[in-house]
Amino acid sequence: MDRVSMLNEVLSQNPDDAFARYGLAMEHARLGEVERALEEFGKLLSVHPDYTAGYFMAAQTLANAQRLEEARRMLVDGIASARRTGNSHAQSEMTAMLEELK
């Protein structure tokens, strides 16, 4: 069974599993399936708005697809999430990426 199938199986049993949802989004991004990846990141962040890594990786996916304005908005949201959760490392990484995209 491939990774996408395995992760979908996990999510069929527990749709709110943040780790599996993040993994599925990352797998779609790795396969170049930008829209599917972004859909999964969206699902992840709607249920787990403080899953800070989701914002960063969604922004990277958007930037790689040359969707820079969307990437910037995702980073702004991610920086706010990092502040809420006290994740200074993620905050600094996203701030640096945001500066690069300006």
mmCIF file of C-alpha atoms in Angstrom:
data_model
loop_
_atom_site.group_PDB
_atom_site.id
_atom_site.type_symbol
_atom_site.label_atom_id
_atom_site.label_comp_id
_atom_site.label_asym_id
_atom_site.label_seq_id
_atom_site.Cartn_x
_atom_site.Cartn_y
_atom_site.Cartn_z
ATOM 1 C CA MET A 1 0.000 0.000 0.000
ATOM 2 C CA ASP A 2 1.411 3.417 -0.933
ATOM 3 C CA ARG A 3 1.700 6.311 1.515
ATOM 4 C CA VAL A 4 -1.327 8.205 0.220
ATOM 5 C CA SER A 5 -3.499 5.095 0.585
ATOM 6 C CA MET A 6 -2.175 4.396 4.078
ATOM 7 C CA LEU A 7 -2.791 7.958 5.224
ATOM 8 C CA ASN A 8 -6.267 7.977 3.694
ATOM 9 C CA GLU A 9 -7.012 4.762 5.574
ATOM 10 C CA VAL A 10 -5.935 6.357 8.862
ATOM 11 C CA LEU A 11 -8.039 9.427 8.097
ATOM 12 C CA SER A 12 -11.081 7.315 7.213
ATOM 13 C CA GLN A 13 -10.981 6.015 10.785
ATOM 14 C CA ASN A 14 -10.049 9.347 12.398
ATOM 15 C CA PRO A 15 -10.615 12.378 10.117
ATOM 16 C CA ASP A 16 -9.249 14.774 12.758
ATOM 17 C CA ASP A 17 -5.846 13.061 13.042
ATOM 18 C CA ALA A 18 -3.589 16.085 12.581
ATOM 19 C CA PHE A 19 -0.410 14.110 11.985
ATOM 20 C CA ALA A 20 -1.989 11.950 9.277
ATOM 21 C CA ARG A 21 -3.652 14.971 7.612
ATOM 22 C CA TYR A 22 -0.318 16.831 7.605
ATOM 23 C CA GLY A 23 1.415 13.758 6.217
ATOM 24 C CA LEU A 24 -1.151 13.424 3.441
ATOM 25 C CA ALA A 25 -0.749 17.101 2.503
ATOM 26 C CA MET A 26 3.017 16.707 2.450
ATOM 27 C CA GLU A 27 2.796 13.576 0.317
ATOM 28 C CA HIS A 28 0.605 15.336 -2.249
ATOM 29 C CA ALA A 29 3.041 18.275 -2.256
ATOM 30 C CA ARG A 30 5.953 15.888 -2.773
ATOM 31 C CA LEU A 31 4.126 14.340 -5.735
ATOM 32 C CA GLY A 32 3.554 17.781 -7.259
ATOM 33 C CA GLU A 33 -0.192 17.635 -6.636
ATOM 34 C CA VAL A 34 -0.439 21.247 -5.503
ATOM 35 C CA GLU A 35 -4.226 21.600 -5.356
ATOM 36 C CA ARG A 36 -4.686 18.339 -3.462
ATOM 37 C CA ALA A 37 -1.904 19.310 -1.066
ATOM 38 C CA LEU A 38 -3.476 22.707 -0.435
ATOM 39 C CA GLU A 39 -6.868 21.105 0.096
ATOM 40 C CA GLU A 40 -5.395 18.856 2.793
ATOM 41 C CA PHE A 41 -3.505 21.739 4.404
ATOM 42 C CA GLY A 42 -6.792 23.642 4.444
ATOM 43 C CA LYS A 43 -8.583 20.772 6.164
ATOM 44 C CA LEU A 44 -5.759 20.466 8.682
ATOM 45 C CA LEU A 45 -5.712 24.149 9.562
ATOM 46 C CA SER A 46 -9.487 24.460 9.788
ATOM 47 C CA VAL A 47 -9.594 21.782 12.503
ATOM 48 C CA HIS A 48 -6.176 22.495 14.052
ATOM 49 C CA PRO A 49 -5.545 26.239 13.564
ATOM 50 C CA ASP A 50 -2.406 26.111 15.693
ATOM 51 C CA TYR A 51 -0.680 23.318 13.755
ATOM 52 C CA THR A 52 2.010 25.820 12.894
ATOM 53 C CA ALA A 53 4.028 23.588 10.568
ATOM 54 C CA GLY A 54 0.981 23.337 8.330
ATOM 55 C CA TYR A 55 1.136 27.042 7.541
ATOM 56 C CA PHE A 56 4.836 26.953 6.767
ATOM 57 C CA MET A 57 4.620 23.948 4.470
ATOM 58 C CA ALA A 58 1.472 25.256 2.758
ATOM 59 C CA ALA A 59 3.320 28.525 2.141
ATOM 60 C CA GLN A 60 6.275 26.641 0.678
ATOM 61 C CA THR A 61 3.912 24.676 -1.565
ATOM 62 C CA LEU A 62 2.313 27.918 -2.731
ATOM 63 C CA ALA A 63 5.679 29.602 -3.293
ATOM 64 C CA ASN A 64 6.932 26.631 -5.318
ATOM 65 C CA ALA A 65 3.823 26.996 -7.493
ATOM 66 C CA GLN A 66 4.620 30.725 -7.955
ATOM 67 C CA ARG A 67 1.482 31.703 -6.016
ATOM 68 C CA LEU A 68 3.407 34.277 -4.039
ATOM 69 C CA GLU A 69 0.572 36.462 -2.750
ATOM 70 C CA GLU A 70 -1.195 33.399 -1.341
ATOM 71 C CA ALA A 71 2.094 32.220 0.152
ATOM 72 C CA ARG A 72 2.565 35.573 1.868
ATOM 73 C CA ARG A 73 -0.949 35.445 3.350
ATOM 74 C CA MET A 74 -0.323 31.901 4.593
ATOM 75 C CA LEU A 75 2.911 33.031 6.242
ATOM 76 C CA VAL A 76 1.184 35.946 7.981
ATOM 77 C CA ASP A 77 -1.382 33.491 9.390
ATOM 78 C CA GLY A 78 1.390 31.072 10.324
ATOM 79 C CA ILE A 79 3.363 33.754 12.145
ATOM 80 C CA ALA A 80 0.243 34.585 14.156
ATOM 81 C CA SER A 81 -0.151 30.887 15.001
ATOM 82 C CA ALA A 82 3.499 30.644 16.034
ATOM 83 C CA ARG A 83 3.072 33.644 18.322
ATOM 84 C CA ARG A 84 -0.061 32.130 19.911
ATOM 85 C CA THR A 85 1.730 28.860 20.589
ATOM 86 C CA GLY A 86 5.066 30.384 21.595
ATOM 87 C CA ASN A 87 6.915 28.654 18.759
ATOM 88 C CA SER A 88 9.690 31.187 18.224
ATOM 89 C CA HIS A 89 11.670 28.916 15.890
ATOM 90 C CA ALA A 90 8.757 28.548 13.460
ATOM 91 C CA GLN A 91 8.003 32.239 13.795
ATOM 92 C CA SER A 92 11.550 33.187 12.806
ATOM 93 C CA GLU A 93 11.584 30.732 9.864
ATOM 94 C CA MET A 94 8.297 32.049 8.519
ATOM 95 C CA THR A 95 9.329 35.665 9.057
ATOM 96 C CA ALA A 96 12.518 35.028 7.078
ATOM 97 C CA MET A 97 10.563 33.373 4.263
ATOM 98 C CA LEU A 98 8.084 36.238 4.220
ATOM 99 C CA GLU A 99 10.951 38.728 3.853
ATOM 100 C CA GLU A 100 12.351 36.684 0.954
ATOM 101 C CA LEU A 101 8.965 36.796 -0.813
ATOM 102 C CA LYS A 102 8.615 40.592 -0.578
#
